[in-house]
Coordinates of C-alpha atoms and ligand atoms in Angstrom, one line a residue:
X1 CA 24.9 213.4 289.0
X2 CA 26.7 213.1 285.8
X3 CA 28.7 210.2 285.5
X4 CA 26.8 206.6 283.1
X5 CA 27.3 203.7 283.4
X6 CA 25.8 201.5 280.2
X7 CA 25.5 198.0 280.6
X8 CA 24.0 194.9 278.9
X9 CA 20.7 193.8 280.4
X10 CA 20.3 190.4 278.8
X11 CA 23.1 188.2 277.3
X12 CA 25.2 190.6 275.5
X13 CA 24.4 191.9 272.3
X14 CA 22.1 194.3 273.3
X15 CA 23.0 197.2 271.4
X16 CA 25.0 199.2 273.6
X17 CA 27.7 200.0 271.0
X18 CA 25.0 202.2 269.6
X19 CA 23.4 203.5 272.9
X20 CA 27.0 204.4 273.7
X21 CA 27.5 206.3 270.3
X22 CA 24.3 208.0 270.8
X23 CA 24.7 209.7 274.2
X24 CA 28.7 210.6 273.9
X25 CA 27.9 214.3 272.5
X26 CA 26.9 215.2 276.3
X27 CA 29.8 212.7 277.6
X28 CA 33.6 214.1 277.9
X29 CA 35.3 210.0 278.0
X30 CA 34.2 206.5 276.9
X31 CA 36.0 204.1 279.4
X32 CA 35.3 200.0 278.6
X33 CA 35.6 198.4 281.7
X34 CA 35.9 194.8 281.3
X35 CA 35.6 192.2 278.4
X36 CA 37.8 192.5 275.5
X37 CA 37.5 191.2 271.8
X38 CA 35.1 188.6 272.6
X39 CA 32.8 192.1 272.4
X40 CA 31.2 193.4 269.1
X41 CA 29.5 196.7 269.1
X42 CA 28.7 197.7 266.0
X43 CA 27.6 201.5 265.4
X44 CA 26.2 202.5 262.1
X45 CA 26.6 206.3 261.0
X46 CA 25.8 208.5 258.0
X47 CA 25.5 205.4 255.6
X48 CA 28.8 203.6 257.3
X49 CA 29.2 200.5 260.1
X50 CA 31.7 200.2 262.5
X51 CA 32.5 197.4 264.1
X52 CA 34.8 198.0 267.3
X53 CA 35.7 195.3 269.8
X54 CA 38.1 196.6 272.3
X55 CA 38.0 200.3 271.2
X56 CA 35.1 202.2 273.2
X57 CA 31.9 203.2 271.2
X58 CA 32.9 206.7 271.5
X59 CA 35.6 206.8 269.3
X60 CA 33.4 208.0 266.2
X61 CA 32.7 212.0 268.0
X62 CA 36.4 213.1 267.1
X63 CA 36.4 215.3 270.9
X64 CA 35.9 212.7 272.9
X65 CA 39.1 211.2 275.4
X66 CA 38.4 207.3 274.6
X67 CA 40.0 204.6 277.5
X68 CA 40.8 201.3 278.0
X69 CA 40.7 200.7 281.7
X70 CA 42.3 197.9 283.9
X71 CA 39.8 195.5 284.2
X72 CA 39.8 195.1 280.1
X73 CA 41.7 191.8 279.0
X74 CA 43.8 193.2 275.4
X75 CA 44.6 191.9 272.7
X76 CA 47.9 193.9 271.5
X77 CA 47.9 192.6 268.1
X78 CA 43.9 192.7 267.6
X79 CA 44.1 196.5 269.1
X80 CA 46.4 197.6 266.2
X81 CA 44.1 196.2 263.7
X82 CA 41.3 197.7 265.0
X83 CA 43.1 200.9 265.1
X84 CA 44.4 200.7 261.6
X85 CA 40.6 199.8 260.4
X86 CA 39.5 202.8 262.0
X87 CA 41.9 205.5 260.6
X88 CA 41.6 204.0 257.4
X89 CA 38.2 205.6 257.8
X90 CA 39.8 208.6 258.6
X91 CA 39.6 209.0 262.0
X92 CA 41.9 210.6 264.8
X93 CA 43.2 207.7 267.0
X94 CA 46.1 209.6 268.2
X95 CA 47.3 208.8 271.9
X96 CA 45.8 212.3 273.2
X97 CA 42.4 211.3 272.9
X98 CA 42.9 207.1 272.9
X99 CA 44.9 205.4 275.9
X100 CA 45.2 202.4 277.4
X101 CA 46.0 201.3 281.3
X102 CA 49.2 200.3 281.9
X103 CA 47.0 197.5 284.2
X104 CA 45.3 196.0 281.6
X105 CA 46.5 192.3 281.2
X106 CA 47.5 191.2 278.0
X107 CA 45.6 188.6 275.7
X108 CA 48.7 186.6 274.0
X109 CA 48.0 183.5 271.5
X110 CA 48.9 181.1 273.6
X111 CA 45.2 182.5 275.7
X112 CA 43.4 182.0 272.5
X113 CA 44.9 178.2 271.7
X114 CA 44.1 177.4 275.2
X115 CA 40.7 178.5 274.8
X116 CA 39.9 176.6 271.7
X117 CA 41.7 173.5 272.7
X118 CA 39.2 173.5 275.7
X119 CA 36.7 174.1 273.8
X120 CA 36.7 171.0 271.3
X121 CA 38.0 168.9 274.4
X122 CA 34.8 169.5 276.3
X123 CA 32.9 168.3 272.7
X124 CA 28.9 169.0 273.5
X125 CA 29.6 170.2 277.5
X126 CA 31.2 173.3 275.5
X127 CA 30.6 176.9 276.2
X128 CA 30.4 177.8 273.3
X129 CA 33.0 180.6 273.9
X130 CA 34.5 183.2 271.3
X131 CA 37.7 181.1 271.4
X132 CA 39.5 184.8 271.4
X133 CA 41.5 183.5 274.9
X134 CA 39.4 185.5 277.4
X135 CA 39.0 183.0 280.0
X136 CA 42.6 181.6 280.3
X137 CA 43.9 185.5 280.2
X138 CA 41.3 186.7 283.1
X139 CA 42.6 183.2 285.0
X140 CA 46.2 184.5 285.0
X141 CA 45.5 187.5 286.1
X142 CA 44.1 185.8 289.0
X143 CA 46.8 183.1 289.7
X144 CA 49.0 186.1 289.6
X145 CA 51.2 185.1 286.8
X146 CA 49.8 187.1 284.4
X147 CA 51.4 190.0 281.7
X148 CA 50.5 193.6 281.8
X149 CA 50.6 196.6 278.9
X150 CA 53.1 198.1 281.4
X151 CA 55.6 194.8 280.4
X152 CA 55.5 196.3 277.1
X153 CA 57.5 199.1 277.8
X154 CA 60.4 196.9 279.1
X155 CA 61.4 194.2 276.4
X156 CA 63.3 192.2 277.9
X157 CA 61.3 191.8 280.9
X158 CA 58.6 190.9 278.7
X159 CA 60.8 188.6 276.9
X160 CA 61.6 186.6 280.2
X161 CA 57.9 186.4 281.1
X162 CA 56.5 184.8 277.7
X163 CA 59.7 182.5 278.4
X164 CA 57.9 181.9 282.1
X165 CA 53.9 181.7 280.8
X166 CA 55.2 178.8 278.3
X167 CA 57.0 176.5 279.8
X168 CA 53.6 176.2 281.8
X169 CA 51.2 176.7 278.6
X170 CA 53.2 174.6 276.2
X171 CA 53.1 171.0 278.8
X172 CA 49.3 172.1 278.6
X173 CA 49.1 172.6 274.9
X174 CA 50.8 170.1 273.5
X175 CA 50.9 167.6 276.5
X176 CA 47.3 167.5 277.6
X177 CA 45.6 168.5 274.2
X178 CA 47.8 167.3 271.1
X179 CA 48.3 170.9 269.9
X180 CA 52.1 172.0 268.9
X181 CA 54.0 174.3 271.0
X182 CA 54.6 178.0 271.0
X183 CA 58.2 179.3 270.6
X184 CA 58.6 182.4 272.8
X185 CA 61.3 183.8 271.0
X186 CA 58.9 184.0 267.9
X187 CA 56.1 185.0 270.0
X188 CA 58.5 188.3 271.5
X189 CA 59.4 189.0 268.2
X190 CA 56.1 189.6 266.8
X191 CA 55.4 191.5 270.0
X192 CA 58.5 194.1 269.7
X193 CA 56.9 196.0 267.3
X194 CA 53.1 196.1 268.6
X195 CA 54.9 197.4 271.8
X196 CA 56.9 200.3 270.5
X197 CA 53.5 200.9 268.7
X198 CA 51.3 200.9 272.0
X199 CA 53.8 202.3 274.2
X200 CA 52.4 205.7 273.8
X201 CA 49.1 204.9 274.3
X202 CA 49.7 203.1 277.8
X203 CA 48.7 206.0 280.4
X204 CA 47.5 206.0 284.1
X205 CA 43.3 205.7 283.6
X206 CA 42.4 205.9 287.3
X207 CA 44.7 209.1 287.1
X208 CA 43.0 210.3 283.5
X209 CA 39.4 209.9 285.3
X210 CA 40.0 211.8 288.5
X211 CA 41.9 214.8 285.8
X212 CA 38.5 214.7 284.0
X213 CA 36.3 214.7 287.3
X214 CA 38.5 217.1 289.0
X215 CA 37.7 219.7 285.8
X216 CA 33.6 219.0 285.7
X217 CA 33.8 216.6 283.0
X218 CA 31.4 213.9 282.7
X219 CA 32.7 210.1 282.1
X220 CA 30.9 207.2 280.2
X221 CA 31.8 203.6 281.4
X222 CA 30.4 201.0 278.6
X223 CA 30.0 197.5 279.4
X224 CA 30.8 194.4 277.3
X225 CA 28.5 191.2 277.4
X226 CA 25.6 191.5 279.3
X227 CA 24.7 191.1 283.0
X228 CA 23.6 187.2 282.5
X229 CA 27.0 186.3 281.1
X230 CA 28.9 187.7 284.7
X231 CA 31.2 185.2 286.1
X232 CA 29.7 185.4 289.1
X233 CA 25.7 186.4 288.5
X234 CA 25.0 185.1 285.4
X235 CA 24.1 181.3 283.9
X236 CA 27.3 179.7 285.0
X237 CA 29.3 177.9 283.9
X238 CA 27.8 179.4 280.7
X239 CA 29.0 182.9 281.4
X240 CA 32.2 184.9 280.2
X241 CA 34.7 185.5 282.6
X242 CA 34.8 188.8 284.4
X243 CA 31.9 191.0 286.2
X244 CA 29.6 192.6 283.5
X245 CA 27.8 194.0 286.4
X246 CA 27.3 197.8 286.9
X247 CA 29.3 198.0 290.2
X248 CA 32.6 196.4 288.3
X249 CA 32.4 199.9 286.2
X250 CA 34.4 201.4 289.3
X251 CA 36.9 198.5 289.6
X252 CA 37.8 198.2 286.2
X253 CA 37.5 201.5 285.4
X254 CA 39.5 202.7 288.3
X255 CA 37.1 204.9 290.0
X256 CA 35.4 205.2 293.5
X257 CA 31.6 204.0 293.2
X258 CA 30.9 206.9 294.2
X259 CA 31.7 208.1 290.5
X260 CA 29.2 205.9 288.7
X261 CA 25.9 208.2 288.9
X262 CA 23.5 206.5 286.6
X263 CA 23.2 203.2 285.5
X264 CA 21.5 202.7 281.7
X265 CA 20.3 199.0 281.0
X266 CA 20.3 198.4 277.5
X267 CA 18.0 196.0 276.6
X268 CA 16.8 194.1 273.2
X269 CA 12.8 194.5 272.5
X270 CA 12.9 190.6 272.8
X271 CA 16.2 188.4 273.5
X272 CA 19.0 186.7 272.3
X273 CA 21.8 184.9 273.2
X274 CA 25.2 183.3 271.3
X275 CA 26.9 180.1 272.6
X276 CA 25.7 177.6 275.1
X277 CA 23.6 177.5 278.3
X278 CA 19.9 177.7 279.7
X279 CA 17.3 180.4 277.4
X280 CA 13.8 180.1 278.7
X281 CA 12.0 182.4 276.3
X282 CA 14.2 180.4 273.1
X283 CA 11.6 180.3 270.3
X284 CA 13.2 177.2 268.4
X285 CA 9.9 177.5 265.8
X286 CA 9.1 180.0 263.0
X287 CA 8.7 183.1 265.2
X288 CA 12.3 182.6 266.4
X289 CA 13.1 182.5 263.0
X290 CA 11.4 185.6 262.1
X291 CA 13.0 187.4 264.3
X292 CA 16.8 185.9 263.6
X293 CA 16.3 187.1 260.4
X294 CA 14.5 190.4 260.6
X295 CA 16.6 191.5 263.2
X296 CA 20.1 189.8 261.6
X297 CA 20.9 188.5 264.4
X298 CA 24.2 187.1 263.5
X299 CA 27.3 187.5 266.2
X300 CA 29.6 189.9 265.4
X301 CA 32.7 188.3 266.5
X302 CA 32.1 184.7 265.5
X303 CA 29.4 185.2 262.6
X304 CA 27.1 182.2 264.4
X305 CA 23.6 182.3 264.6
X306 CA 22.0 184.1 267.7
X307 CA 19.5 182.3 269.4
X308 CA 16.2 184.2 269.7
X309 CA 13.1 184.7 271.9
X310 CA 10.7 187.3 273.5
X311 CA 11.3 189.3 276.1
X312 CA 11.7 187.8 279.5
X313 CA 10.9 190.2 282.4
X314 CA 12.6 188.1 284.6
X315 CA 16.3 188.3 283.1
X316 CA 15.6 192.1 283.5
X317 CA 13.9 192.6 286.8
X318 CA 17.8 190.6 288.1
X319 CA 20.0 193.0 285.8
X320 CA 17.7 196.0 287.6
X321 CA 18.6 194.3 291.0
X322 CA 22.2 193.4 290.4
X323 CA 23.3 196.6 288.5
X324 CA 20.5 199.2 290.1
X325 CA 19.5 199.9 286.5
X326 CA 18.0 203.6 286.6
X327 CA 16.6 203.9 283.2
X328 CA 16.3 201.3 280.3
X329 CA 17.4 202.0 276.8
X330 CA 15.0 199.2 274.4
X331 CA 16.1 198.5 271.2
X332 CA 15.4 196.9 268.2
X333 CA 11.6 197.6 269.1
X334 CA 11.4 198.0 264.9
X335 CA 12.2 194.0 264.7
X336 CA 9.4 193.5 266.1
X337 CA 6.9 194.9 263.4
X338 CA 4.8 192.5 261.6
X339 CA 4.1 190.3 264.3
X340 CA 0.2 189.8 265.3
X341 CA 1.0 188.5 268.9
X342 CA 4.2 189.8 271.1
X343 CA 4.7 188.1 274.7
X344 CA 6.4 189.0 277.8
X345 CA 7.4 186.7 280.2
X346 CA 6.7 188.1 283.0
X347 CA 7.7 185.2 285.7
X348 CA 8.9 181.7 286.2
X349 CA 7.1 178.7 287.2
X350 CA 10.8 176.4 289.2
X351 CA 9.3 173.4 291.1
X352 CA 6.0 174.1 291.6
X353 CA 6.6 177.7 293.0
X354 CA 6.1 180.4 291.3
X355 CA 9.2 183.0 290.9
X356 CA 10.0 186.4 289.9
X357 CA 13.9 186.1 289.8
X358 CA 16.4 183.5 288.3
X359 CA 16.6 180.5 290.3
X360 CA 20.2 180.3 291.9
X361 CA 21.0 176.4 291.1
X362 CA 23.6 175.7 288.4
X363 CA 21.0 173.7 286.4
X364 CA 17.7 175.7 287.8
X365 CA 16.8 177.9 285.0
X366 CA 17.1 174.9 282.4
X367 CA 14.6 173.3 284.6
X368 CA 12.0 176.8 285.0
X369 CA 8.5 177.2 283.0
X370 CA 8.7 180.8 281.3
X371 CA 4.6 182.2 282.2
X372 CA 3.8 184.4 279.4
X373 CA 1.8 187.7 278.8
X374 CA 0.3 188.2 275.5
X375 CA -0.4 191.5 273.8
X376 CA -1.2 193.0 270.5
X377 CA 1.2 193.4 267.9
X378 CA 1.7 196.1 265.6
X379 CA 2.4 195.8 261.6
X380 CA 3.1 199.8 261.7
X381 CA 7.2 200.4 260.6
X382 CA 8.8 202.1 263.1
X383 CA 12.0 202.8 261.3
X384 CA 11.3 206.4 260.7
X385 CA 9.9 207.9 264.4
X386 CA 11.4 210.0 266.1
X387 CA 8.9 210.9 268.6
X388 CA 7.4 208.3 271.7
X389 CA 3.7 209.9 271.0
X390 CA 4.5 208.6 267.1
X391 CA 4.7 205.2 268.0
X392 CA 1.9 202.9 267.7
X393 CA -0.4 202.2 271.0
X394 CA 0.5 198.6 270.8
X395 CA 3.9 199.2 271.1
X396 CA 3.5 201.9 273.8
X397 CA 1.8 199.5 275.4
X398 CA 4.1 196.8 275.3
X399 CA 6.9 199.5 276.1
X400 CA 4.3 200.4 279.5
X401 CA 4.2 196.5 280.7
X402 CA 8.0 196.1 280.7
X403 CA 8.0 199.6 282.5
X404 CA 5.6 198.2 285.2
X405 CA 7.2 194.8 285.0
X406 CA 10.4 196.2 285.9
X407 CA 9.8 199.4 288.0
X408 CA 11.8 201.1 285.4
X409 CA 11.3 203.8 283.0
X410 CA 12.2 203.1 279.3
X411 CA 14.2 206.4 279.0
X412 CA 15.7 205.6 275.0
X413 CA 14.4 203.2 272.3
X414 CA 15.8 202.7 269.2
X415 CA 13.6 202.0 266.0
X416 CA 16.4 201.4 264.1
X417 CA 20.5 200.7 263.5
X418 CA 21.5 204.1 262.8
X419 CA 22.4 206.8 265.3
X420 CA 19.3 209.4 264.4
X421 CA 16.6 206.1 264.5
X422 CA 16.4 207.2 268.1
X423 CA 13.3 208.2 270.4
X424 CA 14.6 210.1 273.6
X425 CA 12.1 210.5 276.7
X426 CA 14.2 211.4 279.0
X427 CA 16.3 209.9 281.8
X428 CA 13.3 209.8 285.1
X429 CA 13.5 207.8 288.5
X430 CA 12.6 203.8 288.5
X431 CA 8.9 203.5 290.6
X432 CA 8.9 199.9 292.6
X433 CA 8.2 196.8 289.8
X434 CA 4.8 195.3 290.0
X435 CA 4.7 191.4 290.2
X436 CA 2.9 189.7 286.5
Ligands
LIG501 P1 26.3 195.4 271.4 O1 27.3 194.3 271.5 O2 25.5 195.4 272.7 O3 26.9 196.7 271.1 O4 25.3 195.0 270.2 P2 25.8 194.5 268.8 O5 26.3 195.7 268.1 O6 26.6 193.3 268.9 O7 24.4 194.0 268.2 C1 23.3 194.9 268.0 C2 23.0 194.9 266.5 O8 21.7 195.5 266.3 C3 24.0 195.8 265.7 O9 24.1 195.2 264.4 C4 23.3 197.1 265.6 O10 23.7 197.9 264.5 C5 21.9 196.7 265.6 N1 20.9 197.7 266.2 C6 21.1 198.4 267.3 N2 19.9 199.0 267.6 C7 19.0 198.7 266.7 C8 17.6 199.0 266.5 O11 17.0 199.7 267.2 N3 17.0 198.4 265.4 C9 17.7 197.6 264.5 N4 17.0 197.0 263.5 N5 19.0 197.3 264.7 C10 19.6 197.8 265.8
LIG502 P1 29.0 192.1 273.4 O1 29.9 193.0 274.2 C1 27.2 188.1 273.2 C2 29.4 184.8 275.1 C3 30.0 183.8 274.2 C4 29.9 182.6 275.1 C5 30.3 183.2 276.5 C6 31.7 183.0 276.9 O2 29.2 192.2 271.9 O3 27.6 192.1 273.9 P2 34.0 184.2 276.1 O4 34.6 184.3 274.7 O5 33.6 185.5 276.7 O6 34.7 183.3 277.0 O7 32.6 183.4 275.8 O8 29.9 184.5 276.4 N1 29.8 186.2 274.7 C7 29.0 187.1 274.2 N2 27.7 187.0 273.7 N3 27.8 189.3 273.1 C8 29.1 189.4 273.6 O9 29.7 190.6 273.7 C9 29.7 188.3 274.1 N4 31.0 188.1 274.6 C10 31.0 186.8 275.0 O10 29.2 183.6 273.0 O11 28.6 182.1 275.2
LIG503 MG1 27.9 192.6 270.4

């Protein structure tokens, strides 16, 4: 039992980029999944911030083998420059401990002016995406036509297939939405030297993973977005476009399930979200305020505003069921300081009925009644404990009801940004949830 999986248990933004950081010293590999630079983990150590997007959380501990597995939608040009921002700090990004899967389908700008041209067509129906082309990538991997890191090792069959994708994208661009055309030549061009650059990075993951099993060697798989965004669980059509879900760890990691051992939830102390679609537990009044600002909430890829409001059991108890979530890791639980009520929700009221789990209709949880718990808050700041006993009893309480709530154990919470604001209990086995 030695593999973790770390996912997002609400709408992204959850902090896993620093749940990830935090657990790699017992981890040999970091491998990201799915998602690409619509993510932003950001990972604060000794005094400095880190902001990585495609590059997995793990990067920072210089002996760790760092991956970028198939199911990951990349950005060739935005993967250099996060590389470059990242050994400008000094670190080792070398191709012996960084690599890439030769299956990982390529994000090119004709994705991204797809994905904004979209956007603005579909006015206030919008998704409110990250206009960073992950949609229109992830559908061309699926209609088959797609390009692949391995097509940068060949130029000129990369060359032909930008030729291909345009013809196709360009009657779209310009035809359908007004926008001006993309020359492919131009477009190859900028791409011949980002290829020779990435070409020894580009490796066989699935092969890496079984090397690293085979020798005893644990593996960490971290998850972009959060479960609610999945294509296929979460609020759609306001989701992001691959599976955020646990089980996807082994598909787009390229590993049997078998391999995925554990399954960490990391989940905010209350919830946000960024972009468009149904929020229950949205606190639209001073509170959500409060907490937008004391937590600075402010995306990391897009700089918008997140949207804020407490803690909705509910969300979780379907990321527990969806993903098999053995142990949560709460964060932000510091935010929450200062506050003289906090609230759980700890069910829906949908029609008349009342429900423990999301509501399946397209339009259904727009439609639900969040029922709320009150309890005590606590003024106490938390920023400085490192210990669970330390921890005030209202927020061991509150920390106890999501626990029974959700049938599972709060194994990690974090009081604070930096890697050492960090109270470990142990990883323990979920107990069945109790209903409100
Ligand atoms: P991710 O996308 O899930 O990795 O999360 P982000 O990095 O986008 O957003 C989480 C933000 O909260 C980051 O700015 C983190 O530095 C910060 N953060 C993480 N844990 C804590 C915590 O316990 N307390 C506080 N105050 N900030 C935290
Ligand atoms: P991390 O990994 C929060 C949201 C966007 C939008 C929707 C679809 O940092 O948690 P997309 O660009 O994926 O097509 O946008 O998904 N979204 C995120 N929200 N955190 C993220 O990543 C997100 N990645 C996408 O805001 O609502
Ligand atoms: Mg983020």
């Amino acid at each position: 039992m030695s593999n973790i999986v770390i996912i997002g248990a609400q709408w992204g933004d959850e902090g896993k980029g620093k749940i990830v950081d935090m657990l790699a010293p017992d981890m040999d590999a970091v491998v990201r999944f799915q998602g690409g630079h619509n993510a932003g983990h950001t990972v604060s150590v000794g005094g400095k911030t880190y902001k990585l997007k495609l590059i997995p959380s793990g990067i920072l501990h210089k002996d760790k083998i760092c991956l970028v597995g198939n199911g990951v939608v990349l950005d060739p040009r935005e993967f250099c420059a996060e590389m470059d921002a990242l050994i400008a700090e000094g670190l080792d990004l070398g191709p012996g401990r960084l690599k890439i899967s030769r299956k990982c389908h390529l994000i090119l700008p004709y994705h991204q002016a797809l994905d904004q041209a979209r956007e603005t067509s579909k006015g206030d129906d919008k998704i409110g995406t990250t206009g960073r082309g992950i949609g229109p990538c992830y559908e061309d991997k699926a209609a088959r036509v797609g390009i692949r890191a391995c097509d940068l090792e060949d130029f000129d069959l990369l060359r032909g297939k930008i030729h291909s994708a345009l013809k196709e994208k360009n009657a779209l661009l310009a035809g359908l939405y007004g926008q001006k055309s993309l020359d492919p030549e131009t477009l190859a061009a900028k791409l011949k030297p980002v290829a020779a650059r990435l070409a020894p990075y580009l490796t066989d993951v699935s092969e890496e993973l079984s090397r690293i099993e085979a020798r005893g060697g644990r593996i960490m798989f971290e998850g972009a977005q959060g479960v609610h965004l999945d294509i296929d669980h979460g609020t759609y059509p306001f989701v992001t476009s691959s599976n955020t879900v646990a089980g996807n760890a082994a598909a787009g990691g390229g590993i049997a399930h078998s391999s995925l051992h554990r399954v960490v939830g990391v989940a905010k102390a209350y919830t946000t979200r960024v972009g468009s679609g149904a929020f229950p537990t949205e606190l639209t009044e001073e509170t959500g305020r409060y907490i937008q600002q004391k937590g600075a909430e402010i995306g990391t890829v897009t700089g918008r505003k997140r949207r804020c409001g407490w803690l909705d059991a509910v969300v979780l108890r379907e990321s527990v069921r969806l993903c098999g979530v053995n142990d949560f890791a709460l964060t932000k639980l510091d935010v929450l300081s200062g506050l003289p009520e906090v609230k759980i929700c700890t069910e829906y009221v949908y029609r008349g009925r009342r429900i423990l789990y999301p509501p399946q209709a397209e339009s259904g949880l727009a439609e639900v009644e969040p029922v709320y718990e009150s309890l005590p808050g606590w003024h106490e700041n938390l920023s400085a404990v490192r210990v669970f006993s330390d921890l005030p009893e209202a927020a061991r309480n509150y920390i106890a009801r999501l626990e029974a709530l959700t049938g599972v154990p709060v194994g990690i919470v974090s009081v604070g940004a930096n890697r050492e604001q960090t109270v470990m209990r142990g990883l323990k086995s979920p107990q069945p949830p109790s209903a409100g």
